[in-house]
Amino acid sequence: MGERSRPLLRAAAAAALLLVVAGCSASRPTGDFGRARESVLHDEMMRAVGNLKRAHVDKKPVSNFNQTDQEREMHDRVWRYLTAAHAKDWSFDVSVEFQRTRIGVTDHKFKTDRYYKVISSDRYASSRVRYATMADHISIDIDLMPTTFRSICAVIEVDRQRAVAAAEIIGLEPAMRQQQRDRRAENDEKIGWFVRAIRYRYESFTYALEHLLVETPHEEAVRVDGLLSQLLGWVEQGERGDFCSQAGIYAEAGNGKVPSRVLMGDGKVYRK
């Protein structure tokens, strides 16, 4: 592609982006239980703009391969960790949609105080209910981790099989091998985004718990703290890139278990 065409591509990408931003809501539509719902705008138009920008402006890999069933499932399962429909966009649903469609990368700039501000500003009949709400949010994250990790593991295996086939097939076109490498890079990027997202969620929940202990201390914090220890196990396993291990991730008491953040007793808060 000639040098003269590149400014035109940049201009086209910028113009298309402005049209999307000006005319449409960027937050991806959802269906039952907060699952992503198909949308021509989000899955075709915004994706096309993002691919154009990624390939010709950002100079990053863009694969034209069809998605496997495993890749589609991974994207769907990972997506719910990138957003927070239960908490008024505290996890930046709109920004996430721009990043998902490759129009921009923003998750490195997120601050961890947003969840606390949302849950603190909600009016409850009892201040204890905030802890119960937090426990519900964290429990959902934990409960969906096993299937999400398995879906990531399945995609890692697909990429391995692609690499083996590309290396062994004699006479395979260089462009096809490049497509294989590009798709693997795309999948690695999505997995990395998931890992950053669960770390961000853990730190946001932790920030909220610590500030609620100052604002409205209750013994219900003990349950939230225990759930955070469980969530941290998944976060650290993801950061190690261990998505396919069949071994348990939680150490038993006295064998490296993550210590509790607080002890509640006599109406006071103590730090271990």
PDB file of C-alpha atoms in Angstrom:
ATOM      1  CA  MET A   1       0.000   0.000   0.000  1.00  0.00           C
ATOM      2  CA  GLY A   2       1.446   3.368  -1.051  1.00  0.00           C
ATOM      3  CA  GLU A   3       2.350   6.196   1.273  1.00  0.00           C
ATOM      4  CA  ARG A   4      -0.211   8.451  -0.404  1.00  0.00           C
ATOM      5  CA  SER A   5      -3.119   6.210   0.559  1.00  0.00           C
ATOM      6  CA  ARG A   6      -2.307   6.138   4.260  1.00  0.00           C
ATOM      7  CA  PRO A   7      -3.543   9.648   5.111  1.00  0.00           C
ATOM      8  CA  LEU A   8      -6.773   8.789   3.309  1.00  0.00           C
ATOM      9  CA  LEU A   9      -7.183   5.645   5.390  1.00  0.00           C
ATOM     10  CA  ARG A  10      -6.570   7.605   8.562  1.00  0.00           C
ATOM     11  CA  ALA A  11      -9.107  10.200   7.509  1.00  0.00           C
ATOM     12  CA  ALA A  12     -11.649   7.515   6.635  1.00  0.00           C
ATOM     13  CA  ALA A  13     -11.188   5.828   9.988  1.00  0.00           C
ATOM     14  CA  ALA A  14     -11.535   9.129  11.834  1.00  0.00           C
ATOM     15  CA  ALA A  15     -14.648  10.096   9.876  1.00  0.00           C
ATOM     16  CA  ALA A  16     -16.289   6.733  10.454  1.00  0.00           C
ATOM     17  CA  LEU A  17     -15.488   6.946  14.143  1.00  0.00           C
ATOM     18  CA  LEU A  18     -17.071  10.379  14.418  1.00  0.00           C
ATOM     19  CA  LEU A  19     -20.227   9.101  12.732  1.00  0.00           C
ATOM     20  CA  VAL A  20     -20.495   6.201  15.138  1.00  0.00           C
ATOM     21  CA  VAL A  21     -19.865   8.326  18.212  1.00  0.00           C
ATOM     22  CA  ALA A  22     -22.175  11.128  17.148  1.00  0.00           C
ATOM     23  CA  GLY A  23     -25.100   9.014  16.070  1.00  0.00           C
ATOM     24  CA  CYS A  24     -25.177   5.979  18.335  1.00  0.00           C
ATOM     25  CA  SER A  25     -25.032   4.745  21.873  1.00  0.00           C
ATOM     26  CA  ALA A  26     -21.701   2.995  22.372  1.00  0.00           C
ATOM     27  CA  SER A  27     -22.679   0.689  25.217  1.00  0.00           C
ATOM     28  CA  ARG A  28     -23.280  -2.799  23.841  1.00  0.00           C
ATOM     29  CA  PRO A  29     -26.893  -4.048  24.162  1.00  0.00           C
ATOM     30  CA  THR A  30     -27.513  -6.942  26.504  1.00  0.00           C
ATOM     31  CA  GLY A  31     -30.063  -9.717  26.817  1.00  0.00           C
ATOM     32  CA  ASP A  32     -30.956 -12.058  29.671  1.00  0.00           C
ATOM     33  CA  PHE A  33     -28.601 -12.124  32.667  1.00  0.00           C
ATOM     34  CA  GLY A  34     -26.443  -9.357  31.193  1.00  0.00           C
ATOM     35  CA  ARG A  35     -25.256 -11.465  28.264  1.00  0.00           C
ATOM     36  CA  ALA A  36     -24.105  -9.618  25.165  1.00  0.00           C
ATOM     37  CA  ARG A  37     -26.779  -9.397  22.461  1.00  0.00           C
ATOM     38  CA  GLU A  38     -25.978  -9.344  18.737  1.00  0.00           C
ATOM     39  CA  SER A  39     -26.145  -5.939  17.094  1.00  0.00           C
ATOM     40  CA  VAL A  40     -25.400  -4.803  13.535  1.00  0.00           C
ATOM     41  CA  LEU A  41     -23.998  -1.527  14.852  1.00  0.00           C
ATOM     42  CA  HIS A  42     -21.718  -3.098  17.443  1.00  0.00           C
ATOM     43  CA  ASP A  43     -20.763  -6.351  15.741  1.00  0.00           C
ATOM     44  CA  GLU A  44     -20.381  -5.089  12.179  1.00  0.00           C
ATOM     45  CA  MET A  45     -20.177  -1.298  11.835  1.00  0.00           C
ATOM     46  CA  MET A  46     -18.075  -0.490  14.900  1.00  0.00           C
ATOM     47  CA  ARG A  47     -15.955  -3.599  14.336  1.00  0.00           C
ATOM     48  CA  ALA A  48     -15.233  -2.504  10.748  1.00  0.00           C
ATOM     49  CA  VAL A  49     -14.153   0.951  11.924  1.00  0.00           C
ATOM     50  CA  GLY A  50     -11.984  -0.585  14.620  1.00  0.00           C
ATOM     51  CA  ASN A  51     -10.315  -3.031  12.239  1.00  0.00           C
ATOM     52  CA  LEU A  52      -9.511  -0.233   9.807  1.00  0.00           C
ATOM     53  CA  LYS A  53      -7.972   1.887  12.548  1.00  0.00           C
ATOM     54  CA  ARG A  54      -6.089  -1.058  14.072  1.00  0.00           C
ATOM     55  CA  ALA A  55      -4.560  -2.191  10.778  1.00  0.00           C
ATOM     56  CA  HIS A  56      -3.682   1.133   9.164  1.00  0.00           C
ATOM     57  CA  VAL A  57      -3.295   3.596  12.041  1.00  0.00           C
ATOM     58  CA  ASP A  58      -2.220   1.495  15.034  1.00  0.00           C
ATOM     59  CA  LYS A  59      -0.280  -1.010  12.872  1.00  0.00           C
ATOM     60  CA  LYS A  60      -1.487  -3.999  14.887  1.00  0.00           C
ATOM     61  CA  PRO A  61      -2.436  -7.512  13.721  1.00  0.00           C
ATOM     62  CA  VAL A  62      -5.889  -8.009  12.212  1.00  0.00           C
ATOM     63  CA  SER A  63      -6.916 -11.513  11.182  1.00  0.00           C
ATOM     64  CA  ASN A  64      -9.609 -12.300   8.633  1.00  0.00           C
ATOM     65  CA  PHE A  65     -10.039 -15.859   9.913  1.00  0.00           C
ATOM     66  CA  ASN A  66     -13.539 -16.992  10.781  1.00  0.00           C
ATOM     67  CA  GLN A  67     -14.078 -17.444  14.506  1.00  0.00           C
ATOM     68  CA  THR A  68     -14.147 -20.949  15.904  1.00  0.00           C
ATOM     69  CA  ASP A  69     -16.891 -21.963  18.317  1.00  0.00           C
ATOM     70  CA  GLN A  70     -14.269 -21.926  21.073  1.00  0.00           C
ATOM     71  CA  GLU A  71     -13.240 -18.354  20.286  1.00  0.00           C
ATOM     72  CA  ARG A  72     -16.834 -17.171  20.201  1.00  0.00           C
ATOM     73  CA  GLU A  73     -17.546 -18.770  23.572  1.00  0.00           C
ATOM     74  CA  MET A  74     -14.416 -17.276  25.117  1.00  0.00           C
ATOM     75  CA  HIS A  75     -15.319 -13.797  23.899  1.00  0.00           C
ATOM     76  CA  ASP A  76     -18.841 -14.115  25.318  1.00  0.00           C
ATOM     77  CA  ARG A  77     -17.650 -15.389  28.710  1.00  0.00           C
ATOM     78  CA  VAL A  78     -14.824 -12.877  29.047  1.00  0.00           C
ATOM     79  CA  TRP A  79     -17.062  -9.969  28.075  1.00  0.00           C
ATOM     80  CA  ARG A  80     -19.092  -9.991  31.312  1.00  0.00           C
ATOM     81  CA  TYR A  81     -15.896  -9.412  33.317  1.00  0.00           C
ATOM     82  CA  LEU A  82     -15.105  -6.343  31.252  1.00  0.00           C
ATOM     83  CA  THR A  83     -18.369  -4.643  32.193  1.00  0.00           C
ATOM     84  CA  ALA A  84     -20.557  -4.272  35.255  1.00  0.00           C
ATOM     85  CA  ALA A  85     -24.204  -4.003  34.304  1.00  0.00           C
ATOM     86  CA  HIS A  86     -25.177  -4.384  37.961  1.00  0.00           C
ATOM     87  CA  ALA A  87     -23.395  -1.208  39.039  1.00  0.00           C
ATOM     88  CA  LYS A  88     -24.149   1.687  36.700  1.00  0.00           C
ATOM     89  CA  ASP A  89     -21.148   1.410  34.409  1.00  0.00           C
ATOM     90  CA  TRP A  90     -18.601   1.429  37.266  1.00  0.00           C
ATOM     91  CA  SER A  91     -16.491  -0.805  35.059  1.00  0.00           C
ATOM     92  CA  PHE A  92     -16.900   1.560  32.095  1.00  0.00           C
ATOM     93  CA  ASP A  93     -19.299  -0.295  29.760  1.00  0.00           C
ATOM     94  CA  VAL A  94     -19.014   2.396  27.074  1.00  0.00           C
ATOM     95  CA  SER A  95     -15.211   2.484  27.129  1.00  0.00           C
ATOM     96  CA  VAL A  96     -15.146  -1.305  27.061  1.00  0.00           C
ATOM     97  CA  GLU A  97     -17.245  -1.375  23.909  1.00  0.00           C
ATOM     98  CA  PHE A  98     -14.850   0.972  22.125  1.00  0.00           C
ATOM     99  CA  GLN A  99     -11.962  -1.243  23.194  1.00  0.00           C
ATOM    100  CA  ARG A 100     -13.757  -4.461  22.213  1.00  0.00           C
ATOM    101  CA  THR A 101     -14.384  -3.099  18.722  1.00  0.00           C
ATOM    102  CA  ARG A 102     -10.746  -1.915  18.544  1.00  0.00           C
ATOM    103  CA  ILE A 103     -11.557   1.766  18.262  1.00  0.00           C
ATOM    104  CA  GLY A 104      -9.525   2.633  21.349  1.00  0.00           C
ATOM    105  CA  VAL A 105      -7.736   1.098  24.348  1.00  0.00           C
ATOM    106  CA  THR A 106      -8.679   2.681  27.672  1.00  0.00           C
ATOM    107  CA  ASP A 107      -8.680   0.022  30.402  1.00  0.00           C
ATOM    108  CA  HIS A 108      -5.178   0.967  31.605  1.00  0.00           C
ATOM    109  CA  LYS A 109      -6.605   4.309  32.796  1.00  0.00           C
ATOM    110  CA  PHE A 110      -9.415   3.016  35.019  1.00  0.00           C
ATOM    111  CA  LYS A 111      -9.419   4.101  38.679  1.00  0.00           C
ATOM    112  CA  THR A 112     -10.331   1.687  41.462  1.00  0.00           C
ATOM    113  CA  ASP A 113     -12.531   4.060  43.467  1.00  0.00           C
ATOM    114  CA  ARG A 114     -15.479   3.971  41.071  1.00  0.00           C
ATOM    115  CA  TYR A 115     -17.202   0.874  42.474  1.00  0.00           C
ATOM    116  CA  TYR A 116     -17.034   2.268  46.011  1.00  0.00           C
ATOM    117  CA  LYS A 117     -18.568   5.557  44.884  1.00  0.00           C
ATOM    118  CA  VAL A 118     -21.451   3.716  43.245  1.00  0.00           C
ATOM    119  CA  ILE A 119     -22.209   1.322  46.098  1.00  0.00           C
ATOM    120  CA  SER A 120     -21.763   4.048  48.715  1.00  0.00           C
ATOM    121  CA  SER A 121     -24.139   6.426  46.942  1.00  0.00           C
ATOM    122  CA  ASP A 122     -26.926   3.832  46.616  1.00  0.00           C
ATOM    123  CA  ARG A 123     -29.526   4.234  49.358  1.00  0.00           C
ATOM    124  CA  TYR A 124     -30.239   1.079  51.353  1.00  0.00           C
ATOM    125  CA  ALA A 125     -32.647   0.549  54.228  1.00  0.00           C
ATOM    126  CA  SER A 126     -29.716  -0.875  56.211  1.00  0.00           C
ATOM    127  CA  SER A 127     -26.015  -0.169  55.861  1.00  0.00           C
ATOM    128  CA  ARG A 128     -25.419  -3.909  56.281  1.00  0.00           C
ATOM    129  CA  VAL A 129     -27.087  -4.505  52.922  1.00  0.00           C
ATOM    130  CA  ARG A 130     -24.138  -2.889  51.144  1.00  0.00           C
ATOM    131  CA  TYR A 131     -21.916  -5.701  52.360  1.00  0.00           C
ATOM    132  CA  ALA A 132     -24.470  -8.271  51.194  1.00  0.00           C
ATOM    133  CA  THR A 133     -24.603  -6.573  47.798  1.00  0.00           C
ATOM    134  CA  MET A 134     -20.823  -6.640  47.525  1.00  0.00           C
ATOM    135  CA  ALA A 135     -20.796 -10.303  48.504  1.00  0.00           C
ATOM    136  CA  ASP A 136     -23.304 -11.070  45.737  1.00  0.00           C
ATOM    137  CA  HIS A 137     -21.232  -9.233  43.124  1.00  0.00           C
ATOM    138  CA  ILE A 138     -17.999 -10.972  44.130  1.00  0.00           C
ATOM    139  CA  SER A 139     -19.698 -14.380  44.355  1.00  0.00           C
ATOM    140  CA  ILE A 140     -20.945 -14.078  40.775  1.00  0.00           C
ATOM    141  CA  ASP A 141     -17.414 -13.297  39.596  1.00  0.00           C
ATOM    142  CA  ILE A 142     -16.079 -16.359  41.426  1.00  0.00           C
ATOM    143  CA  ASP A 143     -18.852 -18.718  40.303  1.00  0.00           C
ATOM    144  CA  LEU A 144     -18.276 -17.962  36.613  1.00  0.00           C
ATOM    145  CA  MET A 145     -14.480 -18.244  36.743  1.00  0.00           C
ATOM    146  CA  PRO A 146     -14.183 -22.036  36.131  1.00  0.00           C
ATOM    147  CA  THR A 147     -16.129 -21.981  32.857  1.00  0.00           C
ATOM    148  CA  THR A 148     -14.361 -18.800  31.743  1.00  0.00           C
ATOM    149  CA  PHE A 149     -10.936 -20.313  32.398  1.00  0.00           C
ATOM    150  CA  ARG A 150     -11.947 -23.472  30.512  1.00  0.00           C
ATOM    151  CA  SER A 151     -13.082 -21.409  27.533  1.00  0.00           C
ATOM    152  CA  ILE A 152      -9.732 -19.585  27.474  1.00  0.00           C
ATOM    153  CA  CYS A 153      -7.896 -22.903  27.706  1.00  0.00           C
ATOM    154  CA  ALA A 154      -9.880 -24.182  24.710  1.00  0.00           C
ATOM    155  CA  VAL A 155      -8.807 -21.172  22.628  1.00  0.00           C
ATOM    156  CA  ILE A 156      -5.174 -21.654  23.635  1.00  0.00           C
ATOM    157  CA  GLU A 157      -5.455 -25.214  22.319  1.00  0.00           C
ATOM    158  CA  VAL A 158      -7.041 -24.009  19.059  1.00  0.00           C
ATOM    159  CA  ASP A 159      -4.131 -21.608  18.549  1.00  0.00           C
ATOM    160  CA  ARG A 160      -1.682 -24.440  19.232  1.00  0.00           C
ATOM    161  CA  GLN A 161      -3.383 -26.642  16.646  1.00  0.00           C
ATOM    162  CA  ARG A 162      -3.324 -23.818  14.094  1.00  0.00           C
ATOM    163  CA  ALA A 163       0.403 -23.302  14.651  1.00  0.00           C
ATOM    164  CA  VAL A 164       1.127 -27.021  14.215  1.00  0.00           C
ATOM    165  CA  ALA A 165      -0.893 -27.169  10.998  1.00  0.00           C
ATOM    166  CA  ALA A 166       0.730 -24.012   9.609  1.00  0.00           C
ATOM    167  CA  ALA A 167       4.199 -25.398  10.310  1.00  0.00           C
ATOM    168  CA  GLU A 168       3.576 -28.838   8.830  1.00  0.00           C
ATOM    169  CA  ILE A 169       1.565 -28.101   5.686  1.00  0.00           C
ATOM    170  CA  ILE A 170       3.979 -27.913   2.760  1.00  0.00           C
ATOM    171  CA  GLY A 171       3.361 -25.105   0.322  1.00  0.00           C
ATOM    172  CA  LEU A 172       1.055 -23.112   2.593  1.00  0.00           C
ATOM    173  CA  GLU A 173       0.979 -19.504   1.454  1.00  0.00           C
ATOM    174  CA  PRO A 174       2.946 -17.005   3.588  1.00  0.00           C
ATOM    175  CA  ALA A 175      -0.199 -14.884   3.855  1.00  0.00           C
ATOM    176  CA  MET A 176      -2.042 -17.802   5.473  1.00  0.00           C
ATOM    177  CA  ARG A 177       0.741 -18.289   7.997  1.00  0.00           C
ATOM    178  CA  GLN A 178       0.597 -14.576   8.769  1.00  0.00           C
ATOM    179  CA  GLN A 179      -3.158 -14.820   9.320  1.00  0.00           C
ATOM    180  CA  GLN A 180      -2.529 -17.632  11.799  1.00  0.00           C
ATOM    181  CA  ARG A 181      -0.013 -15.512  13.702  1.00  0.00           C
ATOM    182  CA  ASP A 182      -2.341 -12.509  13.629  1.00  0.00           C
ATOM    183  CA  ARG A 183      -5.255 -14.486  15.064  1.00  0.00           C
ATOM    184  CA  ARG A 184      -3.076 -15.827  17.851  1.00  0.00           C
ATOM    185  CA  ALA A 185      -1.938 -12.282  18.656  1.00  0.00           C
ATOM    186  CA  GLU A 186      -5.578 -11.150  18.752  1.00  0.00           C
ATOM    187  CA  ASN A 187      -6.528 -13.973  21.112  1.00  0.00           C
ATOM    188  CA  ASP A 188      -3.523 -13.302  23.350  1.00  0.00           C
ATOM    189  CA  GLU A 189      -4.544  -9.656  23.514  1.00  0.00           C
ATOM    190  CA  LYS A 190      -8.110 -10.548  24.525  1.00  0.00           C
ATOM    191  CA  ILE A 191      -6.856 -12.918  27.222  1.00  0.00           C
ATOM    192  CA  GLY A 192      -4.517 -10.219  28.521  1.00  0.00           C
ATOM    193  CA  TRP A 193      -7.440  -7.809  28.680  1.00  0.00           C
ATOM    194  CA  PHE A 194      -9.419 -10.339  30.733  1.00  0.00           C
ATOM    195  CA  VAL A 195      -6.522 -10.756  33.170  1.00  0.00           C
ATOM    196  CA  ARG A 196      -6.237  -6.989  33.639  1.00  0.00           C
ATOM    197  CA  ALA A 197     -10.016  -6.779  34.091  1.00  0.00           C
ATOM    198  CA  ILE A 198     -10.209  -9.313  36.909  1.00  0.00           C
ATOM    199  CA  ARG A 199      -7.274  -7.640  38.676  1.00  0.00           C
ATOM    200  CA  TYR A 200      -9.101  -4.326  38.330  1.00  0.00           C
ATOM    201  CA  ARG A 201     -12.306  -5.835  39.713  1.00  0.00           C
ATOM    202  CA  TYR A 202     -10.461  -7.348  42.668  1.00  0.00           C
ATOM    203  CA  GLU A 203      -8.753  -4.050  43.481  1.00  0.00           C
ATOM    204  CA  SER A 204     -12.034  -2.150  43.092  1.00  0.00           C
ATOM    205  CA  PHE A 205     -13.830  -4.513  45.474  1.00  0.00           C
ATOM    206  CA  THR A 206     -10.917  -4.271  47.916  1.00  0.00           C
ATOM    207  CA  TYR A 207     -10.946  -0.477  47.807  1.00  0.00           C
ATOM    208  CA  ALA A 208     -14.691  -0.500  48.479  1.00  0.00           C
ATOM    209  CA  LEU A 209     -14.410  -2.906  51.424  1.00  0.00           C
ATOM    210  CA  GLU A 210     -11.626  -0.947  53.085  1.00  0.00           C
ATOM    211  CA  HIS A 211     -13.526   2.319  52.753  1.00  0.00           C
ATOM    212  CA  LEU A 212     -16.816   0.812  53.925  1.00  0.00           C
ATOM    213  CA  LEU A 213     -15.001  -0.455  57.022  1.00  0.00           C
ATOM    214  CA  VAL A 214     -14.264   3.166  57.847  1.00  0.00           C
ATOM    215  CA  GLU A 215     -17.676   4.472  56.805  1.00  0.00           C
ATOM    216  CA  THR A 216     -20.058   1.780  58.125  1.00  0.00           C
ATOM    217  CA  PRO A 217     -18.175  -1.045  59.917  1.00  0.00           C
ATOM    218  CA  HIS A 218     -20.160  -4.272  60.338  1.00  0.00           C
ATOM    219  CA  GLU A 219     -19.293  -7.914  60.977  1.00  0.00           C
ATOM    220  CA  GLU A 220     -20.671  -8.726  57.506  1.00  0.00           C
ATOM    221  CA  ALA A 221     -17.296  -7.530  56.235  1.00  0.00           C
ATOM    222  CA  VAL A 222     -15.825 -10.898  57.269  1.00  0.00           C
ATOM    223  CA  ARG A 223     -17.776 -12.724  54.547  1.00  0.00           C
ATOM    224  CA  VAL A 224     -16.805 -10.157  51.914  1.00  0.00           C
ATOM    225  CA  ASP A 225     -13.172 -10.445  52.951  1.00  0.00           C
ATOM    226  CA  GLY A 226     -13.264 -14.227  52.598  1.00  0.00           C
ATOM    227  CA  LEU A 227     -14.764 -13.954  49.125  1.00  0.00           C
ATOM    228  CA  LEU A 228     -12.058 -11.486  48.125  1.00  0.00           C
ATOM    229  CA  SER A 229      -9.419 -14.015  49.161  1.00  0.00           C
ATOM    230  CA  GLN A 230     -11.062 -16.562  46.857  1.00  0.00           C
ATOM    231  CA  LEU A 231     -11.252 -14.066  44.010  1.00  0.00           C
ATOM    232  CA  LEU A 232      -7.576 -13.206  44.466  1.00  0.00           C
ATOM    233  CA  GLY A 233      -6.718 -16.867  43.897  1.00  0.00           C
ATOM    234  CA  TRP A 234      -8.328 -16.723  40.463  1.00  0.00           C
ATOM    235  CA  VAL A 235      -6.692 -13.375  39.676  1.00  0.00           C
ATOM    236  CA  GLU A 236      -3.230 -14.683  40.480  1.00  0.00           C
ATOM    237  CA  GLN A 237      -3.817 -17.896  38.536  1.00  0.00           C
ATOM    238  CA  GLY A 238      -4.841 -15.834  35.520  1.00  0.00           C
ATOM    239  CA  GLU A 239      -1.783 -13.613  35.867  1.00  0.00           C
ATOM    240  CA  ARG A 240       0.382 -16.740  35.784  1.00  0.00           C
ATOM    241  CA  GLY A 241      -1.303 -17.728  32.526  1.00  0.00           C
ATOM    242  CA  ASP A 242      -2.519 -20.940  34.170  1.00  0.00           C
ATOM    243  CA  PHE A 243      -5.882 -21.435  32.477  1.00  0.00           C
ATOM    244  CA  CYS A 244      -5.628 -25.152  31.816  1.00  0.00           C
ATOM    245  CA  SER A 245      -4.481 -26.543  35.154  1.00  0.00           C
ATOM    246  CA  GLN A 246      -6.768 -29.142  36.694  1.00  0.00           C
ATOM    247  CA  ALA A 247      -5.261 -28.622  40.164  1.00  0.00           C
ATOM    248  CA  GLY A 248      -7.100 -26.645  42.805  1.00  0.00           C
ATOM    249  CA  ILE A 249      -5.972 -23.068  43.204  1.00  0.00           C
ATOM    250  CA  TYR A 250      -6.701 -22.546  46.858  1.00  0.00           C
ATOM    251  CA  ALA A 251      -4.210 -23.468  49.546  1.00  0.00           C
ATOM    252  CA  GLU A 252      -5.539 -24.919  52.770  1.00  0.00           C
ATOM    253  CA  ALA A 253      -5.235 -23.208  56.126  1.00  0.00           C
ATOM    254  CA  GLY A 254      -1.671 -23.210  57.357  1.00  0.00           C
ATOM    255  CA  ASN A 255      -0.358 -23.858  53.863  1.00  0.00           C
ATOM    256  CA  GLY A 256      -0.115 -20.461  52.251  1.00  0.00           C
ATOM    257  CA  LYS A 257      -3.759 -19.409  52.455  1.00  0.00           C
ATOM    258  CA  VAL A 258      -4.295 -15.715  51.808  1.00  0.00           C
ATOM    259  CA  PRO A 259      -4.805 -14.115  55.243  1.00  0.00           C
ATOM    260  CA  SER A 260      -7.956 -12.207  56.041  1.00  0.00           C
ATOM    261  CA  ARG A 261      -7.844  -8.463  55.758  1.00  0.00           C
ATOM    262  CA  VAL A 262      -9.801  -7.802  58.923  1.00  0.00           C
ATOM    263  CA  LEU A 263     -11.149  -9.368  62.060  1.00  0.00           C
ATOM    264  CA  MET A 264     -14.398  -8.083  63.487  1.00  0.00           C
ATOM    265  CA  GLY A 265     -14.955  -8.232  67.211  1.00  0.00           C
ATOM    266  CA  ASP A 266     -16.623  -6.183  69.926  1.00  0.00           C
ATOM    267  CA  GLY A 267     -17.834  -3.756  67.321  1.00  0.00           C
ATOM    268  CA  LYS A 268     -14.267  -2.839  66.366  1.00  0.00           C
ATOM    269  CA  VAL A 269     -12.175  -3.383  63.287  1.00  0.00           C
ATOM    270  CA  TYR A 270      -8.749  -4.980  63.527  1.00  0.00           C
ATOM    271  CA  ARG A 271      -6.178  -5.531  60.818  1.00  0.00           C
ATOM    272  CA  LYS A 272      -4.171  -8.753  60.829  1.00  0.00           C
TER     273      LYS A 272
END
